[in-house]
mmCIF file of C-alpha atoms in Angstrom:
data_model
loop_
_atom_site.group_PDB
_atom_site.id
_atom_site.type_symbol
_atom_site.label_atom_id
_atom_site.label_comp_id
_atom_site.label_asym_id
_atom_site.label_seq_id
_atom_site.Cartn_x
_atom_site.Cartn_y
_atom_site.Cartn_z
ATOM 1 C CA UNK A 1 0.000 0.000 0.000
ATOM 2 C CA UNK A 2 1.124 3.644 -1.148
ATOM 3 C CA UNK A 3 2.415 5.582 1.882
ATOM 4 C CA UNK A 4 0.520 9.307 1.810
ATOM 5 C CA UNK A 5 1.788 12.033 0.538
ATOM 6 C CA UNK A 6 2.641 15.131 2.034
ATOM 7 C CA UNK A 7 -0.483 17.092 0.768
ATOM 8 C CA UNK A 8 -2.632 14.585 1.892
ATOM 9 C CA UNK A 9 -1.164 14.268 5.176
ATOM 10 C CA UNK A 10 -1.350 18.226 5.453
ATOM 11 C CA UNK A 11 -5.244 17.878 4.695
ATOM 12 C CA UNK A 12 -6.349 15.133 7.023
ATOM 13 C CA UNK A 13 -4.466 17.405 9.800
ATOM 14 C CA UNK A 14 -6.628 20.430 8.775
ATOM 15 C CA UNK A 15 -9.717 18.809 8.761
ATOM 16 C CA UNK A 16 -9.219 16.779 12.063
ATOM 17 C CA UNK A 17 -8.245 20.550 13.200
ATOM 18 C CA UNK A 18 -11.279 22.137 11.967
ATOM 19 C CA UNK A 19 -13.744 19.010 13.786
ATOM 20 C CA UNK A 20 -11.838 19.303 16.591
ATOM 21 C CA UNK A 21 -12.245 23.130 16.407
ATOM 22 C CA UNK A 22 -16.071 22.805 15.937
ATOM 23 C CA UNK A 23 -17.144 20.644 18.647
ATOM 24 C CA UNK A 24 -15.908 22.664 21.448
ATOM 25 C CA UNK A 25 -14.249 19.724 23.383
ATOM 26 C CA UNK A 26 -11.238 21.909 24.307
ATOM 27 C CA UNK A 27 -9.051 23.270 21.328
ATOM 28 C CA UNK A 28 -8.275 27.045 22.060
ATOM 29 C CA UNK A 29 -9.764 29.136 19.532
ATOM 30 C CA UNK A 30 -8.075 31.936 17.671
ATOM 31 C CA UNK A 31 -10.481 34.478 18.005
ATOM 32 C CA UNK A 32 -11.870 35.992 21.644
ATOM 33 C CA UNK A 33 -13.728 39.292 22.039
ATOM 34 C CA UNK A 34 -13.673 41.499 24.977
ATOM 35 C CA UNK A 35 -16.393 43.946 25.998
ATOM 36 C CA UNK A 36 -15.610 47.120 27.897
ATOM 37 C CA UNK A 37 -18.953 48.518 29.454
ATOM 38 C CA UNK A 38 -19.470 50.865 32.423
ATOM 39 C CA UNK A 39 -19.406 54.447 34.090
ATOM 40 C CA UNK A 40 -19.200 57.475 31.393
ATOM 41 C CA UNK A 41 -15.511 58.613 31.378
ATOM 42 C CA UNK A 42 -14.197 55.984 33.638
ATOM 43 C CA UNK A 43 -11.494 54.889 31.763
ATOM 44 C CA UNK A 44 -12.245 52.427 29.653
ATOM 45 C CA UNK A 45 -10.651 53.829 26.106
ATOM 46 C CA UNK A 46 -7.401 54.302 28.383
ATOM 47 C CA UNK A 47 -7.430 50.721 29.587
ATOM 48 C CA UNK A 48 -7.758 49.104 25.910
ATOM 49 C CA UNK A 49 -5.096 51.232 24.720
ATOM 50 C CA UNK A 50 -2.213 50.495 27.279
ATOM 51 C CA UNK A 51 -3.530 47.133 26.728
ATOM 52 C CA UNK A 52 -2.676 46.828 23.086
ATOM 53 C CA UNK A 53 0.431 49.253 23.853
ATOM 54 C CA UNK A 54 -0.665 52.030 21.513
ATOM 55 C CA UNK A 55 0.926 55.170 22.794
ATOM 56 C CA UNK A 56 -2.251 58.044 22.213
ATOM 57 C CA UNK A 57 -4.484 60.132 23.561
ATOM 58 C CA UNK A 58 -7.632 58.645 24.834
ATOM 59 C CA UNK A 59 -11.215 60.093 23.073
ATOM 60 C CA UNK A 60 -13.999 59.775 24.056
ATOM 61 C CA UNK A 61 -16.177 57.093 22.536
ATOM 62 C CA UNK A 62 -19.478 58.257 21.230
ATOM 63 C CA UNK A 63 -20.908 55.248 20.817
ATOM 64 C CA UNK A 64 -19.862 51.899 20.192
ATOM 65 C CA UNK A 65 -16.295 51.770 18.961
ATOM 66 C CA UNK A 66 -14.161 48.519 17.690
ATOM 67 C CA UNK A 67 -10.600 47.754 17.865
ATOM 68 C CA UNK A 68 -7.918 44.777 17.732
ATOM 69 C CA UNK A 69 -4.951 43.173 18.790
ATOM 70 C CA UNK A 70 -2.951 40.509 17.840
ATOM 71 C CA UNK A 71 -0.456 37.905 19.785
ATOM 72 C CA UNK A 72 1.793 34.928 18.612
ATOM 73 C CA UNK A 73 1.511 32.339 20.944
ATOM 74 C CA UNK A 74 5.131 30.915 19.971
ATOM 75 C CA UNK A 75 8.347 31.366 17.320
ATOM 76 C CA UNK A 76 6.128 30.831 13.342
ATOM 77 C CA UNK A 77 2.561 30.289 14.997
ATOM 78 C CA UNK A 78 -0.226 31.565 13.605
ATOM 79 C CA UNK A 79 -1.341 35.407 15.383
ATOM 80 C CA UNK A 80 -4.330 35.115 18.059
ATOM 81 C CA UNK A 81 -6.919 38.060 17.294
ATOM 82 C CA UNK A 82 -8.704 39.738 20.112
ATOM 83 C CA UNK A 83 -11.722 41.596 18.946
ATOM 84 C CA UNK A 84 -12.198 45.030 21.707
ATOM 85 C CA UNK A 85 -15.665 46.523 21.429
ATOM 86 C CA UNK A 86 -16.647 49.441 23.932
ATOM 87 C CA UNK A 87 -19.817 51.220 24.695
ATOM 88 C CA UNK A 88 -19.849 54.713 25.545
ATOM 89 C CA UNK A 89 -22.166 56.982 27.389
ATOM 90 C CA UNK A 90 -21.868 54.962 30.246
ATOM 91 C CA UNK A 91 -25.309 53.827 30.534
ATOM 92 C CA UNK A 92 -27.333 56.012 27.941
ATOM 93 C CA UNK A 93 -26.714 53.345 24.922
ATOM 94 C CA UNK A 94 -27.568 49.914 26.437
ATOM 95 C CA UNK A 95 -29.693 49.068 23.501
ATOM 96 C CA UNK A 96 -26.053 48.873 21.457
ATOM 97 C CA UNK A 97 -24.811 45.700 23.827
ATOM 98 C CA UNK A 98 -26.945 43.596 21.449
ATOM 99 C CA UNK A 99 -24.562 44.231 18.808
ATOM 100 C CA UNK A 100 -21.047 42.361 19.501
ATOM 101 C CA UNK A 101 -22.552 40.056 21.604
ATOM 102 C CA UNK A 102 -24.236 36.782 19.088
ATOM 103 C CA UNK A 103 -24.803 33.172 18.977
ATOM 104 C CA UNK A 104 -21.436 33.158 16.711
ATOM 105 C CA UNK A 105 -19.297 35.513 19.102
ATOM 106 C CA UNK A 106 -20.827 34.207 22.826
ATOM 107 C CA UNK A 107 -18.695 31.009 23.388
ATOM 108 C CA UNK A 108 -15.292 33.139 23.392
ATOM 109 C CA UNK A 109 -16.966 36.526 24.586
ATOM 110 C CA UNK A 110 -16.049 38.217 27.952
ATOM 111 C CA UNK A 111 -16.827 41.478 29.437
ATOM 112 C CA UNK A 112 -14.938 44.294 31.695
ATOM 113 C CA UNK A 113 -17.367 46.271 33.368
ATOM 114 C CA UNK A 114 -15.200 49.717 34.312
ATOM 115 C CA UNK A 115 -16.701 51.672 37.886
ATOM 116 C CA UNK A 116 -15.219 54.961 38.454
ATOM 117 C CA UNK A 117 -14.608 55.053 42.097
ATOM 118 C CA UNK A 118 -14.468 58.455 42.605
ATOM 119 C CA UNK A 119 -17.965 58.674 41.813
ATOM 120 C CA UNK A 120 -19.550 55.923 44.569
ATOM 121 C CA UNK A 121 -22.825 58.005 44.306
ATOM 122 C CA UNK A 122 -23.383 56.816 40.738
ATOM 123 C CA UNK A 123 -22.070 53.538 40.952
ATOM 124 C CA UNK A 124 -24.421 51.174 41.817
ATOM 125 C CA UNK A 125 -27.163 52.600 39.148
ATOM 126 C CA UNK A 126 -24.503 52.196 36.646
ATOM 127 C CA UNK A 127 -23.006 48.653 37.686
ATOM 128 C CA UNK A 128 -26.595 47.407 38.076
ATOM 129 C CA UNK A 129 -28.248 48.888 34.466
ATOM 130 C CA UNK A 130 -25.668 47.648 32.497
ATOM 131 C CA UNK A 131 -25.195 44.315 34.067
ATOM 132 C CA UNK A 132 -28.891 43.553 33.798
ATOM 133 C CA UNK A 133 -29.167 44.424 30.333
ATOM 134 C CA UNK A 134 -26.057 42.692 29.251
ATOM 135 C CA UNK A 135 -27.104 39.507 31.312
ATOM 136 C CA UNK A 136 -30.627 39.673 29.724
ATOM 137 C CA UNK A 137 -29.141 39.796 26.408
ATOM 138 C CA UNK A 138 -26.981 37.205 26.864
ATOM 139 C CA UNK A 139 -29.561 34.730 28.466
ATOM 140 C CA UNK A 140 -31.444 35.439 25.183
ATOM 141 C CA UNK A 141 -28.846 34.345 22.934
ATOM 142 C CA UNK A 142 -27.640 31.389 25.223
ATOM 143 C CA UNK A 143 -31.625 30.233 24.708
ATOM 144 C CA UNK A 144 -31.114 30.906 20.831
ATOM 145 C CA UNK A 145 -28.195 28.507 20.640
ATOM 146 C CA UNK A 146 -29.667 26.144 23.339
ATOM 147 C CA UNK A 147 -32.614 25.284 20.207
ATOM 148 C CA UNK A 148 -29.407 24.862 17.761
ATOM 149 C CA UNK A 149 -26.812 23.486 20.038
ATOM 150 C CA UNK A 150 -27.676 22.202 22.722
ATOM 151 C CA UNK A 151 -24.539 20.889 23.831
ATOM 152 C CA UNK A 152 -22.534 23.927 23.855
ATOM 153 C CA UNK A 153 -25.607 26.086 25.659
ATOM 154 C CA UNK A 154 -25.001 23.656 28.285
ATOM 155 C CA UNK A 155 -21.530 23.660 28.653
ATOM 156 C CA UNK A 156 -21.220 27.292 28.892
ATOM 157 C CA UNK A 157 -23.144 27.460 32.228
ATOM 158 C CA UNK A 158 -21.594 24.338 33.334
ATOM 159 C CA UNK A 159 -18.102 26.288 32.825
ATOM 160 C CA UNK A 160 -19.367 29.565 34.895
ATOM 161 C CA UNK A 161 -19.989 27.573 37.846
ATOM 162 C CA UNK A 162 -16.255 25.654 37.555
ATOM 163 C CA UNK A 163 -15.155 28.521 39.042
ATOM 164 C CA UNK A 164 -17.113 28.667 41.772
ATOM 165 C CA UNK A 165 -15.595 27.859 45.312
ATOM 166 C CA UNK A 166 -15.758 24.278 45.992
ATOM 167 C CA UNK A 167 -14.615 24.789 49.948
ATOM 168 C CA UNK A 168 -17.418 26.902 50.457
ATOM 169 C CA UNK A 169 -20.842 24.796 49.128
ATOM 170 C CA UNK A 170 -23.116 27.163 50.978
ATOM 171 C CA UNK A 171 -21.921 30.241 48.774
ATOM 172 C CA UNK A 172 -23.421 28.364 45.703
ATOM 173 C CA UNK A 173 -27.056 28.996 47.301
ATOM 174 C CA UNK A 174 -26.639 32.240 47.260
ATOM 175 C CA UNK A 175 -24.799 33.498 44.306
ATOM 176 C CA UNK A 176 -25.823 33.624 40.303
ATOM 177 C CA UNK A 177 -22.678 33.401 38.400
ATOM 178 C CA UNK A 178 -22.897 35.426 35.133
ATOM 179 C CA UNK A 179 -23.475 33.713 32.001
ATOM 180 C CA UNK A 180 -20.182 34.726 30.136
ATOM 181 C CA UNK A 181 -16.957 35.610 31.987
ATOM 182 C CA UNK A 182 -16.954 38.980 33.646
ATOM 183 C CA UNK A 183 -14.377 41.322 35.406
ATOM 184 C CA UNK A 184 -15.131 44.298 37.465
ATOM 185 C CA UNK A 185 -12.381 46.678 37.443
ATOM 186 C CA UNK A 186 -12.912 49.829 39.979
ATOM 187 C CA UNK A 187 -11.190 53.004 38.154
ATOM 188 C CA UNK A 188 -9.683 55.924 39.486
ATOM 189 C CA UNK A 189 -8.061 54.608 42.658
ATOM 190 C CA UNK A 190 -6.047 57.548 42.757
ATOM 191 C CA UNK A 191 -8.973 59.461 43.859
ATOM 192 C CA UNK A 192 -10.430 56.882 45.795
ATOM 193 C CA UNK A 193 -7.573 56.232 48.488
ATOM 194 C CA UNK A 194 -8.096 59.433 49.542
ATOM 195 C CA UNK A 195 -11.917 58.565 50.777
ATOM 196 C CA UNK A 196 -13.026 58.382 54.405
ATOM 197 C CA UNK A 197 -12.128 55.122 55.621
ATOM 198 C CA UNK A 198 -15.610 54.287 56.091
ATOM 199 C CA UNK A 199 -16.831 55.075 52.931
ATOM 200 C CA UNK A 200 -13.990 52.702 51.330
ATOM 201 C CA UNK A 201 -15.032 49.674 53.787
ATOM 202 C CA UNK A 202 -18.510 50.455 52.140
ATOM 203 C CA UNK A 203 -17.277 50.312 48.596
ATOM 204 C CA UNK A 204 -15.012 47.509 48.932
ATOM 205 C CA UNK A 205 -17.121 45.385 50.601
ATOM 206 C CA UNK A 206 -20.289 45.874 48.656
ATOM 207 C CA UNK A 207 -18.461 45.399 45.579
ATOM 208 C CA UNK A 208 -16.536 42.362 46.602
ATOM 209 C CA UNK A 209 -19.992 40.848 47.361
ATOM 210 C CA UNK A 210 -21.119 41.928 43.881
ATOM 211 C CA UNK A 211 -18.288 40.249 42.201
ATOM 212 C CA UNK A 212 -18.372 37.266 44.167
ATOM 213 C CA UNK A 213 -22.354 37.072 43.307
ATOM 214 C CA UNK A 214 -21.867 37.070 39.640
ATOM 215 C CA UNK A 215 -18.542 34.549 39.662
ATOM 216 C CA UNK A 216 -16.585 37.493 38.599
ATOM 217 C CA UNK A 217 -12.777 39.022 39.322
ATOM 218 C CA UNK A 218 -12.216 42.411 40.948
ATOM 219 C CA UNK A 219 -9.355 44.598 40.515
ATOM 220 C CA UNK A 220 -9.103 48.431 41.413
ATOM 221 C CA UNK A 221 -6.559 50.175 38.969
ATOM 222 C CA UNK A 222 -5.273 54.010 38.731
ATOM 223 C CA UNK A 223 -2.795 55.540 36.082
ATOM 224 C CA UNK A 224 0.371 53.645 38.594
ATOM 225 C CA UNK A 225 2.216 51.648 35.971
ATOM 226 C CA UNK A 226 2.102 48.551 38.570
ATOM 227 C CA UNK A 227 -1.824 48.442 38.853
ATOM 228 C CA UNK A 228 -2.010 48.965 34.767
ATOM 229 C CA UNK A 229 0.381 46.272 34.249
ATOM 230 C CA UNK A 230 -1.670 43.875 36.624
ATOM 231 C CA UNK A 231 -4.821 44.782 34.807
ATOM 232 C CA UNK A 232 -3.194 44.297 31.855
ATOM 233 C CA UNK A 233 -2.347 40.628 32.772
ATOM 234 C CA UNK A 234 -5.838 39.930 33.172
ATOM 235 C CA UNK A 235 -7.168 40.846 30.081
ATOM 236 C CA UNK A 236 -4.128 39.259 28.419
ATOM 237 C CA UNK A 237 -5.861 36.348 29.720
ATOM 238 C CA UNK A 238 -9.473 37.031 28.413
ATOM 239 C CA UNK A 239 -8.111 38.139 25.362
ATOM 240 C CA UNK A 240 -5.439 35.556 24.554
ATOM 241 C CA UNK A 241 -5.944 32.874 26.608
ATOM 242 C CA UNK A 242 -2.768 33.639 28.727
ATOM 243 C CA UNK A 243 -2.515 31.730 32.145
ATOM 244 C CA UNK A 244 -5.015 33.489 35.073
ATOM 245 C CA UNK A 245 -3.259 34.942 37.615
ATOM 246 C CA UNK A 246 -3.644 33.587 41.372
ATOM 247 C CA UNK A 247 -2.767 36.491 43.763
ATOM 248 C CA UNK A 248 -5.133 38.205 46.119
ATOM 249 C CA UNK A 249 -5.722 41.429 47.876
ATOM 250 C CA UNK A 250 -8.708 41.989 50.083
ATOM 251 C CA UNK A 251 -6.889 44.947 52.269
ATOM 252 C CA UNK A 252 -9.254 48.027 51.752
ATOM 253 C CA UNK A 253 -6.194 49.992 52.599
ATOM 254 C CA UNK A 254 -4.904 48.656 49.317
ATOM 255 C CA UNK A 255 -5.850 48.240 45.486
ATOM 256 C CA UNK A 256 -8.094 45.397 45.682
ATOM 257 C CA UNK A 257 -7.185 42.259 43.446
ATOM 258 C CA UNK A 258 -9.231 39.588 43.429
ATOM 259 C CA UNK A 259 -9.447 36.387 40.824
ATOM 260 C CA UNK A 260 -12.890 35.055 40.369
ATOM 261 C CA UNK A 261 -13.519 32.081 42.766
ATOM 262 C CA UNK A 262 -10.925 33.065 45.615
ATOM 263 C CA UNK A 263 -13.449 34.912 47.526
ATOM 264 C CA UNK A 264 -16.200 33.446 49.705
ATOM 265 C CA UNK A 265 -19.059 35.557 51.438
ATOM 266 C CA UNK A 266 -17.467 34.409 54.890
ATOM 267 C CA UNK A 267 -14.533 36.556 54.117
ATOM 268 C CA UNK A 268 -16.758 38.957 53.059
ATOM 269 C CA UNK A 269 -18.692 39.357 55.939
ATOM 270 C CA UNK A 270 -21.761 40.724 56.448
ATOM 271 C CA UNK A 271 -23.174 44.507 55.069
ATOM 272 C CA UNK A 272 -21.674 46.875 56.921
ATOM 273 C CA UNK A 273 -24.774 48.278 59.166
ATOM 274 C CA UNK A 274 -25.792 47.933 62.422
ATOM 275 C CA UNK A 275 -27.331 45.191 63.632
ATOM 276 C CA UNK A 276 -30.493 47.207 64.613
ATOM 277 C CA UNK A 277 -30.280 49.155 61.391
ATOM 278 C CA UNK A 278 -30.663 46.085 59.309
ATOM 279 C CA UNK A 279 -33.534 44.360 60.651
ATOM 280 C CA UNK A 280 -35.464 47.700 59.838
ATOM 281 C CA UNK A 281 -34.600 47.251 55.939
ATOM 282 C CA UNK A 282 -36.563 45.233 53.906
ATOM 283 C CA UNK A 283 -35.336 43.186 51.014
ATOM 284 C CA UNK A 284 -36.200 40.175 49.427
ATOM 285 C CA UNK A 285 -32.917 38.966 48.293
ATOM 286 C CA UNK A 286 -29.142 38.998 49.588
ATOM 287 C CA UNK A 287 -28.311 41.586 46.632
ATOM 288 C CA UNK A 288 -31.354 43.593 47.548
ATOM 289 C CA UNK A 289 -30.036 43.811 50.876
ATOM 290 C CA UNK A 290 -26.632 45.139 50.052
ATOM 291 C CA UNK A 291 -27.621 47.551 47.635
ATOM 292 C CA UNK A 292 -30.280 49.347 50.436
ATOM 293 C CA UNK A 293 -26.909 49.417 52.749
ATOM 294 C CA UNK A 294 -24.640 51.119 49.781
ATOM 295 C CA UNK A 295 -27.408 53.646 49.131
ATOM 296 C CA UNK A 296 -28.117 54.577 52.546
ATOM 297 C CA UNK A 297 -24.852 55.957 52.649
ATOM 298 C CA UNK A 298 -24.512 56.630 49.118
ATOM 299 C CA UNK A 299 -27.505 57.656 47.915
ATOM 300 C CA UNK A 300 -28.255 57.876 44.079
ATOM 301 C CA UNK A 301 -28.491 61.312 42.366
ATOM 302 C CA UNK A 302 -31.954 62.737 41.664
ATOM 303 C CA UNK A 303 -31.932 63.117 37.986
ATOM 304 C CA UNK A 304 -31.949 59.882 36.898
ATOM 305 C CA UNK A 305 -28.841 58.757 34.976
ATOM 306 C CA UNK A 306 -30.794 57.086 32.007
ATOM 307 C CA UNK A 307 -32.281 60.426 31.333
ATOM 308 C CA UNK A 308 -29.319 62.622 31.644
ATOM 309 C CA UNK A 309 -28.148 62.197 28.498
ATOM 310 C CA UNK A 310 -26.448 65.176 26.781
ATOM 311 C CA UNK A 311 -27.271 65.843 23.290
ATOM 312 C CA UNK A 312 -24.099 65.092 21.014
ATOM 313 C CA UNK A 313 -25.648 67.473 18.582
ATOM 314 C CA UNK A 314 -24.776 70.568 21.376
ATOM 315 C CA UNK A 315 -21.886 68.948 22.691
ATOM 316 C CA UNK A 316 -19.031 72.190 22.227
ATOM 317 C CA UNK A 317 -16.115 69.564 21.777
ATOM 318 C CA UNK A 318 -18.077 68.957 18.153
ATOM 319 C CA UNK A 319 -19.022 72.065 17.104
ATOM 320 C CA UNK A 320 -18.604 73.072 13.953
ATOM 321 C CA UNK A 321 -19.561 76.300 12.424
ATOM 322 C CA UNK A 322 -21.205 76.035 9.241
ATOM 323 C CA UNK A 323 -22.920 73.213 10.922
ATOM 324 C CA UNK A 324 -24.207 74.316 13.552
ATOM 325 C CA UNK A 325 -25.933 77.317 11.886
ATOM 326 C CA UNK A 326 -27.568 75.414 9.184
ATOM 327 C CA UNK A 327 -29.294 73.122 12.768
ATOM 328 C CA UNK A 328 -30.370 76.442 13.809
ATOM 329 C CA UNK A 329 -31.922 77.523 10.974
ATOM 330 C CA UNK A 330 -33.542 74.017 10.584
ATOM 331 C CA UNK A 331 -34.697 74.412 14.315
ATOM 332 C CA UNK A 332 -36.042 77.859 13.541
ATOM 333 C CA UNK A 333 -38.276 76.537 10.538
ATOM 334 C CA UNK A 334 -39.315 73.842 12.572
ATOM 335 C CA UNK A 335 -40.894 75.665 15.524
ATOM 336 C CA UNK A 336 -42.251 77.937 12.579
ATOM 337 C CA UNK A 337 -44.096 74.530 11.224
ATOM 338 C CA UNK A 338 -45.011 73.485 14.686
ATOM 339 C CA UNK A 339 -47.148 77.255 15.199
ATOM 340 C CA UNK A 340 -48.264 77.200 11.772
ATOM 341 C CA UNK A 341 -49.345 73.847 12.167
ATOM 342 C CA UNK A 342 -51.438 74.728 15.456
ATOM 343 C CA UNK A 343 -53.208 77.540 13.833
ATOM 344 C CA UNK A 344 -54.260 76.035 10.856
ATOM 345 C CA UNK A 345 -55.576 73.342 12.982
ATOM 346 C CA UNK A 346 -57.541 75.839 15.031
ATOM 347 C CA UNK A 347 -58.668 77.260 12.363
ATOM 348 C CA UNK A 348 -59.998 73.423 10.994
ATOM 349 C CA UNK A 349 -61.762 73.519 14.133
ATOM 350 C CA UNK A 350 -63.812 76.696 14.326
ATOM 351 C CA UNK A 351 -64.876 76.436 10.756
ATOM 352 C CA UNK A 352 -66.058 73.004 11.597
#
């Protein structure tokens, strides 16, 4: 019998790579996607860019915005891509997280939600709107490719609860792991160190509950080249498959660094209230609870964030002359319709 040539030999390997590739039952894929989401001029365009080590000026991201990056895992390997998608307007746009995240992208999709702690009043409102419409989003498309595939529906929440602490079973009562991997990175340390101590036990606790809740990793960064560099390890990882880093710090005193599954809510402890305070609030779930704590001492501005939206269309940083005066004049003639319009409808109605 014939021994096989080179070029079939070369085929068989491709194929057997491109089953292997399709069934999910462990072969690294080449392509990941990352999702920064969170607080309006947090950080996140800053982050992605040391990331990829492109040496520029942060904008600001109007929208939705799309970037990449590329890595060689080893000497004449084929480049990984990471696909970087972030929303801006913190949490004015959440009807664009529908647009990265599909049936085809989910399996290798992760997202970075970005807090800026030197805003705590906002930061609930903002963690908890765009986590809830991201999660609801993704449960819909993890139900999608549930009725197509099955299999991999199921292995994807099989995999978020891997990483849930084994030592502790009674933690797995109480948490709901997110459906896709998440990281929660708290911005702005800088700024935040130089809180009342009380206020940071607040923070830091409430969001290391948070985190652990959803199965995710918690990190507090600042423009320090240290904390970047750490944060940059992690979404190495997400983006590239790199190994996860183990270390841990849970001093408030310090930038907190936490990996997803080394927490517990016994570490945690308790919300930080009084004993007597706490039986007076009501809530129907632990997350309920901690979020009445945070906002008695943080309470939520008035105006409500969803509504404060500026108009880009006014925004002075895009203003451009010739522009601007032809909106105007459109403005003008439209209030002009709108009277006109009134009066000729009054005029409908007295004749009538």
């Amino acid at each position: 019998m014939p021994s096989e040539t080179l070029w079939e030999i070369a085929k068989a390997e491709v194929e057997k790579r491109g089953s292997n590739g399709s069934e999910g039952d462990g072969i690294e894929i080449g392509e990941k996607s990352v999702f920064f989401i969170g607080s309006k001029n947090g950080g996140k365009t800053t982050i992605i860019l040391r990331c990829l080590d492109r040496d520029e000026p942060a904008k600001p991201t109007l929208a939705l915005e799309y970037t990449y990056g590329r890595r060689a895992k080893g000497h004449n390997t084929p480049k990984d891509i990471a696909h970087f998608w972030e929303l801006g307007g913190g949490t004015s746009l959440l009807d664009l997280i529908s647009i990265p995240i599909t049936s085809d992208t989910l399996r290798t999709f992760s997202i970075i939600l970005v807090l800026d702690l030197s805003k705590p009043n906002d930061l609930w409102l903002t963690m908890e709107n765009l986590l809830q419409a991201t999660k609801s989003h993704v449960d819909k498309v993890i139900m999608k490719l549930g009725k197509t595939n099955s299999k991999a529906a199921s292995e994807m929440r099989q995999k978020m609860w891997s990483n849930m602490p084994k030592d502790h079973p009674q933690d797995r009562e109480l948490i709901d792991p997110f459906p896709i991997p998440l990281v929660i990175i708290g911005s702005k340390y800088d700024i935040f160190q130089d809180f009342d101590s009380e206020k940071r036990k607040v923070i830091c606790k409430t969001l290391r509950f948070v985190a652990h809740y959803y199965g995710a990793s918690l990190m507090f960064t600042s423009k320090s080249e240290a904390l970047l560099l750490k944060i940059r390890g992690v979404i190495n990882q997400l983006a590239f498959g790199i190994d996860k880093s183990k270390s841990i710090c849970v001093d408030q005193n310090k930038p907190l660094f936490i990996t997803a599954g080394l927490d517990s809510l016994c570490q945690i402890g308790s919300p930080p209230v009084s004993d007597n305070d706490i039986g007076k609030l009501h809530a129907h779930s632990p997350m309920e609870l901690w979020k009445k704590v945070y906002e008695k001492l943080f309470p939520p501005k008035s105006i409500n964030i969803l509504k404060n939206i500026k108009d880009p269309a006014r925004d002075p940083q895009y203003a451009e002359s010739e522009v601007d005066e032809m909106r105007i004049q459109k403005d003008q003639e439209l209030e002009q319709y709108k009277r006109s319009s009134s009066k000729s409808w009054k005029q409908i109605d007295l004749d009538s």
